Short mmCIF file of C-alpha atoms (C1' of nucleotides) in Angstrom, two decimals:
data_model
loop_
_atom_site.label_atom_id
_atom_site.label_comp_id
_atom_site.label_asym_id
_atom_site.label_seq_id
_atom_site.Cartn_x
_atom_site.Cartn_y
_atom_site.Cartn_z
CA MET A 82 -0.16 0.06 -0.25
CA GLU A 83 2.78 2.32 0.68
CA LYS A 84 4.43 1.00 -1.99
CA LYS A 85 1.51 2.27 -4.29
CA ILE A 86 1.45 5.65 -2.78
CA ASP A 87 5.16 5.86 -2.94
CA GLN A 88 4.97 5.06 -6.58
CA GLU A 89 2.07 7.58 -7.29
CA ASP A 90 3.93 9.84 -4.99
CA HIS A 91 7.28 9.51 -7.55
CA HIS A 92 4.93 9.64 -10.13
CA HIS A 93 3.48 12.97 -9.33
CA HIS A 94 7.08 14.22 -8.18
CA HIS A 95 8.62 13.10 -11.59
CA GLN A 96 5.75 14.86 -13.53
CA GLN A 97 6.21 17.83 -11.42
CA GLN A 98 9.67 17.90 -11.66
CA GLN A 99 9.35 17.70 -15.56
CA GLN A 100 6.97 20.70 -15.40
CA GLN A 101 9.15 22.59 -13.31
CA LYS A 102 11.93 22.09 -15.56
CA GLU A 103 9.89 22.86 -18.83
CA LEU A 104 8.82 25.95 -16.75
CA ASN A 105 12.22 26.87 -16.02
CA SER A 106 13.48 26.52 -19.19
CA THR A 107 11.08 28.59 -21.13
CA LYS A 108 10.22 31.11 -18.77
CA ASN A 109 13.22 32.78 -17.46
CA THR A 110 11.29 36.02 -17.41
CA GLU A 111 8.72 34.68 -15.25
CA THR A 112 11.37 33.18 -12.58
CA LYS A 113 12.82 36.71 -12.64
CA ILE A 114 9.33 37.99 -11.54
CA GLU A 115 9.19 35.67 -9.30
CA SER A 116 12.40 36.42 -7.38
CA GLN A 117 11.23 40.06 -7.64
CA GLU A 118 8.23 39.12 -5.90
CA GLN A 119 10.01 37.13 -3.34
CA GLN A 120 12.28 40.33 -2.63
CA GLN A 121 9.08 42.57 -2.29
CA HIS A 122 7.83 39.83 0.03
CA GLN A 123 10.88 39.97 2.08
CA GLN A 124 10.65 43.99 1.99
CA GLN A 125 6.95 43.70 3.27
CA LYS A 126 8.37 41.39 6.04
CA GLN A 127 10.73 43.69 6.94
CA GLN A 128 8.58 46.61 6.85
CA ILE A 129 5.75 44.87 8.95
CA SER A 130 8.30 43.43 11.40
CA GLN A 131 9.76 46.83 11.94
CA ALA A 132 6.18 48.33 12.11
CA SER A 133 5.41 45.57 15.03
CA SER A 134 8.31 45.80 17.17
CA SER A 135 7.81 49.62 17.34
CA SER A 136 4.17 49.43 18.12
CA SER A 137 2.56 47.23 20.77
CA SER A 138 -0.81 48.27 19.23
CA SER A 139 0.02 46.42 16.30
CA HIS A 140 1.34 43.57 17.81
CA MET A 141 -1.37 41.31 16.80
CA ALA A 142 -1.15 42.64 13.17
CA ASN A 143 2.01 40.86 12.86
CA LEU A 144 0.11 37.86 13.96
CA VAL A 145 -2.54 38.71 11.36
CA THR A 146 -2.10 38.01 7.91
CA SER A 147 -3.61 37.53 4.73
CA SER A 148 -4.20 39.05 1.39
CA ASP A 149 -3.80 37.53 -1.77
CA LEU A 150 -6.48 35.54 -3.25
CA HIS A 151 -5.57 32.01 -3.27
CA HIS A 152 -2.27 31.53 -1.50
CA HIS A 153 -1.54 31.39 2.06
CA GLN A 154 2.20 30.43 2.79
CA LEU A 155 3.87 29.45 5.83
CA GLU A 156 7.50 29.47 5.83
CA LEU A 157 8.89 27.15 8.16
CA ALA A 158 12.52 26.89 8.44
CA GLY A 159 12.86 28.55 4.93
CA ASN A 160 10.13 26.04 3.42
CA ASN A 161 7.08 27.32 2.13
CA ILE A 162 4.00 25.63 3.36
CA ASN A 163 0.97 26.33 0.74
CA LEU A 164 -2.03 26.40 2.73
CA SER A 165 -4.28 27.46 0.36
CA SER A 166 -7.50 25.62 0.15
CA ILE A 167 -7.35 24.48 3.77
CA PHE A 168 -9.05 27.66 5.40
CA ASP A 169 -12.65 27.48 4.34
CA THR A 170 -15.05 27.55 7.12
CA PRO A 171 -16.31 30.31 9.76
CA ILE A 172 -14.69 28.94 12.55
CA SER A 173 -16.06 29.42 15.79
CA LEU A 174 -13.51 28.95 18.60
CA PRO A 175 -14.76 29.92 22.10
CA PHE A 176 -11.76 28.08 23.78
CA PRO A 177 -11.56 28.10 27.56
CA TYR A 178 -8.81 30.52 27.00
CA SER A 179 -10.45 32.53 24.13
CA TYR A 180 -7.20 32.29 22.28
CA PHE A 181 -8.90 31.61 18.97
CA GLU A 182 -11.77 33.91 18.91
CA ASP A 183 -12.01 35.86 16.13
CA HIS A 184 -10.13 38.92 16.26
CA SER A 185 -13.02 40.98 14.24
CA SER A 186 -15.45 40.21 16.84
CA ASN A 187 -16.13 42.60 19.62
CA ASN A 188 -15.63 40.33 22.25
CA PRO A 189 -13.42 41.83 24.79
CA ASN A 190 -12.00 38.63 25.67
CA SER A 191 -11.03 37.54 22.15
CA PHE A 192 -8.25 35.73 21.20
CA LEU A 193 -6.30 38.92 19.98
CA ASP A 194 -7.06 40.54 23.17
CA LEU A 195 -5.83 38.06 25.33
CA LEU A 196 -2.57 38.12 23.11
CA ARG A 197 -2.39 41.90 23.78
CA GLN A 198 -2.69 40.89 27.40
CA ASP A 199 -0.17 38.30 27.33
CA GLN A 200 2.23 39.92 25.23
CA HIS A 201 4.76 40.42 27.96
CA GLN A 202 4.53 37.03 29.28
CA PHE A 203 5.04 35.94 25.49
CA ALA A 204 8.12 38.11 25.03
CA SER A 205 9.41 36.73 28.51
CA SER A 206 8.88 33.06 27.71
CA SER A 207 10.31 33.49 24.28
CA ASN A 208 13.51 34.64 25.67
CA SER A 209 14.49 31.36 26.48
CA SER A 210 13.15 29.88 23.49
CA SER A 211 14.13 30.35 19.81
CA PHE A 212 10.19 30.44 18.88
CA SER A 213 8.29 33.72 19.49
CA PHE A 214 6.05 36.04 18.16
CA ASP A 215 8.93 38.28 17.29
CA ALA A 216 10.02 35.75 14.83
CA PHE A 217 7.08 36.28 12.80
CA THR A 218 7.26 38.72 10.05
CA LEU A 219 3.97 38.72 8.49
CA PRO A 220 2.95 40.70 5.37
CA ASN A 221 0.44 43.22 6.15
CA ASN A 222 -3.23 42.74 5.35
CA SER A 223 -6.08 44.89 3.79
CA ASN A 224 -8.80 42.37 4.38
CA ASN A 225 -10.22 39.85 7.05
CA ASN A 226 -8.86 36.59 5.69
CA ASN A 227 -6.42 36.22 9.01
CA ILE A 228 -3.92 33.89 9.90
CA PHE A 229 -3.02 33.87 13.26
CA PHE A 230 0.25 32.83 14.29
CA THR A 231 0.89 31.62 17.93
CA ASP A 232 3.19 29.25 19.74
CA LEU A 233 0.30 29.46 22.38
CA PRO A 234 -0.70 26.03 23.74
CA LEU A 235 -4.06 25.04 22.00
CA PRO A 236 -6.94 25.37 24.15
CA GLN A 237 -9.91 23.01 23.52
CA PRO A 238 -12.58 24.80 22.01
CA ALA A 239 -16.22 24.66 23.08
CA THR A 240 -19.25 24.08 21.38
CA ALA A 241 -19.78 25.87 18.01
CA THR A 242 -21.77 28.57 19.16
CA THR A 243 -20.55 31.01 17.06
CA LYS A 244 -19.26 34.55 16.82
CA ALA A 245 -18.78 36.02 13.30
CA GLU A 246 -15.79 34.18 12.24
CA SER A 247 -13.64 34.67 9.04
CA SER A 248 -10.52 34.58 10.17
CA GLU A 249 -8.00 32.23 9.74
CA VAL A 250 -6.53 30.85 12.75
CA VAL A 251 -3.02 29.55 12.42
CA ASN A 252 -1.73 28.38 15.80
CA THR A 253 1.83 27.33 16.15
CA ALA A 254 1.83 24.62 18.65
CA PRO A 255 5.30 23.21 18.64
CA THR A 256 5.29 19.35 19.09
CA SER A 257 8.39 20.39 20.97
CA PRO A 258 10.42 23.28 21.53
CA ASN A 259 12.18 22.35 18.75
CA SER A 260 9.52 21.41 16.34
CA THR A 261 6.82 23.40 14.93
CA SER A 262 3.33 22.75 14.54
CA VAL A 263 1.07 25.37 12.89
CA SER A 264 -2.72 25.31 13.45
CA SER A 265 -4.96 27.11 11.87
CA SER A 266 -8.53 27.63 11.09
CA SER A 267 -10.60 29.60 8.84
CA ASN A 268 -13.50 29.80 6.97
CA GLU A 269 -14.57 28.96 3.55
CA ALA A 270 -14.40 32.21 2.26
CA ALA A 271 -10.83 32.32 3.05
CA ASN A 272 -10.51 29.36 1.26
CA ASP A 273 -12.31 29.80 -2.01
CA ASN A 274 -11.52 33.78 -2.25
CA ASN A 275 -9.01 34.74 0.19
CA ASN A 276 -10.06 38.50 -0.72
CA THR A 277 -13.59 38.03 0.58
CA ASN A 278 -14.37 38.96 4.21
CA LYS A 279 -17.11 38.14 6.74
CA ASP A 280 -19.70 39.48 4.89
CA VAL A 281 -19.13 36.98 1.89
CA THR A 282 -19.19 34.29 4.36
CA VAL A 283 -22.44 35.32 5.39
CA LYS A 284 -23.42 35.82 2.01
CA ASP A 285 -22.37 32.54 1.33
CA GLN A 286 -24.31 30.82 3.83
CA GLU A 287 -27.70 32.92 3.03
CA GLU A 288 -27.17 31.76 -0.62
CA GLY A 289 -27.02 28.08 0.86
CA ASP A 290 -29.99 28.53 2.61
CA GLN A 291 -31.78 30.03 -0.41
CA GLN A 292 -31.13 27.09 -2.71
CA GLU A 293 -32.01 24.99 0.11
CA GLN A 294 -35.46 26.45 0.02
CA LYS A 295 -35.78 26.58 -3.72
CA GLY A 296 -35.40 22.86 -3.69
CA THR A 297 -35.30 22.87 -7.40
CA LYS A 298 -32.25 21.09 -7.94
CA PRO A 299 -31.74 17.39 -7.09
CA GLN A 300 -31.59 17.00 -3.47
CA LEU A 301 -28.35 15.17 -3.44
CA LYS A 302 -26.96 18.03 -5.38
CA ALA A 303 -28.51 20.61 -2.78
CA LYS A 304 -27.38 18.83 -0.17
CA LYS A 305 -23.77 18.78 -1.44
CA LYS A 306 -24.05 22.61 -2.27
CA ASN A 307 -25.08 23.21 1.31
CA GLN A 308 -22.58 21.36 2.78
CA LYS A 309 -20.25 23.02 0.64
CA LYS A 310 -21.60 26.18 1.78
CA ALA A 311 -21.97 25.69 4.96
CA ARG A 312 -18.91 23.83 5.96
CA GLU A 313 -17.79 23.32 9.34
CA ALA A 314 -15.21 25.03 11.32
CA ARG A 315 -11.55 24.08 10.17
CA PHE A 316 -8.59 23.94 12.18
CA ALA A 317 -5.17 22.99 10.45
CA PHE A 318 -1.98 22.60 11.86
CA LEU A 319 1.37 21.64 10.81
CA THR A 320 3.59 19.00 12.32
CA LYS A 321 7.15 18.08 11.26
CA SER A 322 6.97 14.49 10.99
CA ASP A 323 7.55 11.75 9.04
CA ILE A 324 4.26 10.26 9.67
CA ASP A 325 1.65 11.05 7.40
CA ASN A 326 -1.40 10.35 9.49
CA LEU A 327 -1.08 11.32 12.99
CA ASP A 328 -2.80 9.15 15.55
CA ASP A 329 -5.39 11.76 17.25
CA GLY A 330 -7.33 9.22 19.06
CA TYR A 331 -10.24 9.15 16.69
CA ARG A 332 -11.01 6.43 14.36
CA TRP A 333 -10.77 7.98 10.82
CA ARG A 334 -11.82 6.22 7.73
CA LYS A 335 -10.21 7.34 4.28
CA TYR A 336 -12.69 8.06 1.56
CA GLY A 337 -10.51 9.81 -0.54
CA GLN A 338 -7.21 10.82 -2.10
CA LYS A 339 -6.52 13.68 -4.29
CA ALA A 340 -3.52 14.60 -6.19
CA VAL A 341 -2.47 17.89 -5.40
CA LYS A 342 -1.69 20.53 -7.71
CA ASN A 343 1.78 21.70 -7.40
CA SER A 344 2.75 18.75 -4.89
CA PRO A 345 4.26 15.72 -5.71
CA TYR A 346 2.49 14.31 -2.45
CA PRO A 347 -1.61 13.64 -2.67
CA ARG A 348 -3.92 14.79 -0.18
CA SER A 349 -5.93 12.19 1.66
CA TYR A 350 -9.39 12.37 2.89
CA TYR A 351 -10.56 11.09 6.18
CA ARG A 352 -13.96 11.14 7.79
CA CYS A 353 -14.59 9.84 11.54
CA THR A 354 -16.15 6.83 11.85
CA THR A 355 -18.42 7.49 14.56
CA VAL A 356 -22.23 7.46 13.30
CA GLY A 357 -23.62 10.91 13.26
CA CYS A 358 -20.25 12.62 13.57
CA GLY A 359 -19.13 14.55 10.30
CA VAL A 360 -15.87 15.38 11.28
CA LYS A 361 -13.39 15.22 8.61
CA LYS A 362 -9.66 15.86 8.31
CA ARG A 363 -7.14 16.23 5.55
CA VAL A 364 -3.63 15.19 5.25
CA GLU A 365 -1.22 16.18 3.22
CA ARG A 366 2.38 16.67 3.08
CA SER A 367 4.36 19.93 2.18
CA SER A 368 5.67 19.61 -1.39
CA ASP A 369 8.57 22.03 -0.18
CA ASP A 370 9.12 20.31 3.00
CA PRO A 371 8.45 16.38 3.03
CA SER A 372 8.93 16.72 6.50
CA ILE A 373 5.74 18.77 7.16
CA VAL A 374 2.62 17.36 7.10
CA MET A 375 -0.37 19.40 7.35
CA THR A 376 -3.48 17.89 8.94
CA THR A 377 -6.79 19.92 8.63
CA TYR A 378 -9.80 18.91 10.93
CA GLU A 379 -13.36 20.16 9.51
CA GLY A 380 -16.19 19.91 11.73
CA GLN A 381 -16.50 18.96 15.53
CA HIS A 382 -17.11 15.56 17.08
CA SER A 383 -20.41 14.98 18.32
CA HIS A 384 -19.06 12.14 20.52
CA PRO A 385 -17.21 11.94 23.47
CA PHE A 386 -13.24 11.75 22.92
CA PRO A 387 -12.17 9.40 22.06
CA MET A 388 -15.84 7.42 20.68
CA THR A 389 -13.70 4.38 19.72
CA PRO A 390 -12.51 1.42 21.62
CA ARG A 391 -9.22 2.03 20.76
CA GLY A 392 -7.83 0.43 23.82
CA HIS A 393 -5.46 2.81 25.72
CA ILE A 394 -6.24 5.95 23.85
CA GLY A 395 -9.50 6.80 25.59
CA MET A 396 -7.89 6.03 29.04
CA LEU A 397 -4.78 8.25 28.21
CA THR A 398 -6.91 10.86 26.73
CA SER A 399 -9.94 11.28 28.81
CA PRO A 400 -7.97 12.93 31.66
CA ILE A 401 -6.69 15.33 29.56
CA LEU A 402 -10.15 16.61 28.71
CA ASP A 403 -11.37 16.15 32.07
CA HIS A 404 -8.93 18.33 33.50
CA GLY A 405 -9.77 21.36 31.61
CA ALA A 406 -11.01 21.07 28.10
CA THR A 407 -14.50 20.02 28.45
CA THR A 408 -15.25 21.56 31.73
CA ALA A 409 -13.83 24.78 30.55
CA SER A 410 -16.66 25.08 28.16
CA SER A 411 -19.34 22.40 27.73
CA SER A 412 -19.81 18.75 27.44
CA SER A 413 -19.44 18.46 23.71
CA PHE A 414 -16.34 18.34 21.73
CA SER A 415 -15.55 20.72 18.81
CA ILE A 416 -12.55 20.94 16.76
CA PRO A 417 -10.65 17.95 17.18
CA GLN A 418 -7.18 18.11 18.09
CA PRO A 419 -4.26 16.08 18.48
CA ARG A 420 -3.82 15.09 21.88
CA TYR A 421 -0.63 16.30 22.19
CA LEU A 422 -2.32 19.81 21.37
CA LEU A 423 -4.73 18.94 23.96
CA THR A 424 -2.23 18.22 26.44
CA GLN A 425 -0.11 21.43 25.68
CA GLN A 426 -3.10 23.26 26.57
CA HIS A 427 -2.65 22.24 30.18
CA GLN A 428 0.88 23.13 30.09
CA PRO A 429 1.95 26.73 31.41
CA TYR A 430 2.99 28.40 28.60
CA ASN A 431 6.59 29.11 30.03
CA SER A 432 7.48 25.61 30.59
CA MET A 433 6.29 24.27 27.38
CA TYR A 434 8.70 26.37 25.51
CA ASN A 435 11.51 26.28 27.97
CA ASN A 436 11.63 22.76 28.63
CA SER A 437 9.76 19.89 27.00
CA LEU A 438 11.00 17.56 29.42
CA SER A 439 9.12 19.36 32.38
CA MET A 440 6.05 19.09 30.23
CA ILE A 441 6.55 15.57 29.92
CA ASN A 442 6.74 14.90 33.59
CA ARG A 443 4.08 17.07 34.79
CA SER A 444 1.82 15.09 32.17
CA SER A 445 3.22 12.00 33.37
CA SER A 446 2.51 13.10 37.22
CA ASP A 447 -1.00 13.90 36.76
CA GLY A 448 -1.61 10.40 35.02
CA THR A 449 -2.21 11.82 31.77
CA PHE A 450 0.84 9.98 30.27
CA VAL A 451 1.63 6.33 30.68
CA ASN A 452 4.95 6.64 29.04
CA PRO A 453 6.90 9.81 30.48
CA GLY A 454 9.98 8.64 29.23
CA SER A 455 8.89 8.92 25.59
CA LEU A 456 7.75 12.25 24.29
CA PRO A 457 5.12 14.93 25.41
CA PHE A 458 2.78 13.76 23.10
CA PRO A 459 0.85 10.89 24.19
CA GLY A 460 -0.68 8.69 21.45
CA PHE A 461 0.74 10.72 18.85
CA GLY A 462 1.61 8.14 16.45
CA TYR A 463 0.12 6.44 13.40
CA ASP A 464 -3.01 6.18 12.84
CA ARG A 465 -4.29 2.52 12.70
CA SER A 466 -6.40 3.64 9.97
CA GLN A 467 -3.19 3.88 8.22
CA GLY A 468 -2.42 0.38 8.47
CA SER A 469 0.04 0.79 11.17
CA THR A 470 0.86 -2.55 12.69
CA SER A 471 0.81 -1.08 15.90
CA THR A 472 -1.51 -3.07 18.40
CA SER A 473 -0.75 -1.92 21.60
CA SER A 474 -0.67 1.89 22.90
CA SER A 475 2.70 1.38 24.61
CA ILE A 476 4.09 0.55 21.45
CA ARG A 477 2.49 3.47 19.51
CA ASP A 478 3.02 5.99 21.78
CA HIS A 479 6.51 5.00 22.65
CA GLY A 480 8.18 3.79 19.29
CA LEU A 481 6.15 5.83 17.24
CA LEU A 482 6.65 9.15 19.22
CA GLN A 483 10.16 8.24 19.00
CA ASP A 484 10.01 8.25 15.47
CA ILE A 485 8.96 11.70 15.72
CA LEU A 486 11.11 13.39 18.21
CA PRO A 487 14.26 13.16 16.46
CA SER A 488 13.50 15.13 13.60
CA GLN A 489 11.90 17.77 16.01
CA ILE A 490 14.83 17.99 17.95
CA ARG A 491 17.07 18.16 15.45
CA SER A 492 15.25 21.16 14.45
CA ASP A 493 16.62 24.18 16.51
CA THR A 494 14.88 27.35 15.31
CA ILE A 495 12.23 27.15 13.56
CA ASN A 496 10.96 30.74 12.41
CA ILE A 497 7.46 30.84 11.13
CA GLN A 498 6.34 33.56 8.74
CA THR A 499 3.57 34.00 6.78
CA THR A 500 3.76 35.38 3.25
CA GLU A 501 1.15 36.01 1.18
CA GLU A 502 1.98 35.14 -2.36
CA ASP A 503 -0.38 35.09 -5.44
CA LYS A 504 1.12 32.49 -7.56
CA LYS A 505 -1.21 33.35 -10.41
"C1'" DC B 16 -17.03 -10.88 8.11
"C1'" DG B 17 -16.36 -6.35 9.53
"C1'" DT B 18 -13.46 -2.98 8.91
"C1'" DC B 19 -10.76 0.19 6.05
"C1'" DT B 20 -8.35 1.15 1.74
"C1'" DT B 21 -8.33 2.11 -2.88
"C1'" DT B 22 -9.24 4.79 -6.93
"C1'" DG B 23 -12.11 6.08 -10.99
"C1'" DA B 24 -16.12 8.54 -11.68
"C1'" DC B 25 -18.72 12.06 -10.44
"C1'" DC B 26 -19.87 16.75 -8.55
"C1'" DT B 27 -18.90 21.50 -7.71
"C1'" DG B 28 -17.05 25.76 -7.87
"C1'" DC B 29 -14.18 29.23 -10.26
"C1'" DG B 30 -11.44 31.26 -14.13
"C1'" DC B 31 -10.89 31.99 -18.75
"C1'" DG C 21 -19.13 26.54 -22.48
"C1'" DC C 22 -14.75 24.72 -21.33
"C1'" DG C 23 -11.32 23.18 -18.31
"C1'" DC C 24 -9.34 22.48 -13.96
"C1'" DA C 25 -8.73 21.76 -9.19
"C1'" DG C 26 -10.84 20.15 -5.20
"C1'" DG C 27 -13.93 17.26 -3.01
"C1'" DT C 28 -16.73 13.40 -2.29
"C1'" DC C 29 -19.04 8.77 -3.45
"C1'" DA C 30 -19.05 4.19 -3.97
"C1'" DA C 31 -17.82 -0.31 -5.78
"C1'" DA C 32 -14.00 -3.12 -5.29
"C1'" DG C 33 -10.51 -5.45 -3.23
"C1'" DA C 34 -7.34 -6.07 1.17
"C1'" DC C 35 -6.74 -7.34 5.77
"C1'" DG C 36 -7.17 -9.35 10.18
#
DNA sequence: CGTCTTTGACCTGCGC
DNA sequence: GCGCAGGTCAAAGACG
């Protein structure tokens, strides 16, 4: 199975290389133009960085970015991650800590507000870490399609009650102090047209409702259309890992795989196998940095975490949620998160980025982790749906996580920057 | 036998 | 209208 994927990947990669060669050989001028654009982006980054450093009020502007129509790019350690088409849906993130609330909302306790409030904490905490907001040099934005970058631990969202959301939330939740995980969420408008704003999102939803009312088209089509229009909130994150499909504790069924444009790696589509739970996730690997996996969750689980009889997973993770995630908001589960993210939210920010081992110890001390000697991300291993041969949590949590760790530790400083590049 | 993956076909949205 | 790309469906096969 993996061989097939590899073959396909190689095939795509080969095609991609050929196309790239052709483009390079025949379009030198375009290459130059791209270089100029890159320089412009660099200049923009510098300008924004300077502006943000000189004004605390613009601090969040440094964290918020968006602009061009179809491409959001994250630069991780110099590699570009194309995030286009993953931020689709209005996201409601009434997290316990409100970290991800829409900045555009009037909520005084919005994510951004909290960030402002915690600015000093960020600064102090990041002093000892190579990972900080100061590292973000983001292009300025003129619209509401925002990407939030933060290395905050991910709070557990509550139910999808929603506020107006059109923002893209990218949360850098490092899987370790030396690795990077960028999570994000967004709305459909941001994906389909990054130049849109909240109004557009509302408009799309209204149009979907209108079509539903009309009922002129076949029910199936209408249904699909409505699904498209009223897409669930999405939450994406980047993980530097050799593993494509990380085990987040839920059971997923793969229902599709598509080749991604400009990427040799296919995108896999998964759906939660729990009846009535429409949560989906997409997994794709960065074409620029194959070690980076981008996982996008869509929707909110309508069942406890984890729903599945997956052995130790539930035993390991339930305490996490019981400690804060669910109790902080509601009984329902919303945006699915890998357990390492869920765990991180219970860790003091400083300790998280100062010393991963302290996080491991603390986690194990509260009974969250069974295997304190491995990694700070319990259960973050292969997804069984991927055909993992692991049959015990000890193997999965131990060995597989060990597989993840080395590469993460190897990468010392990962500066995350956002750039907006219109490749068109 | 149940679960899951694979994969071609189909649908939808969007740009030209 | 056409082509492209993303997303989904569903039949077939693999696997334990």
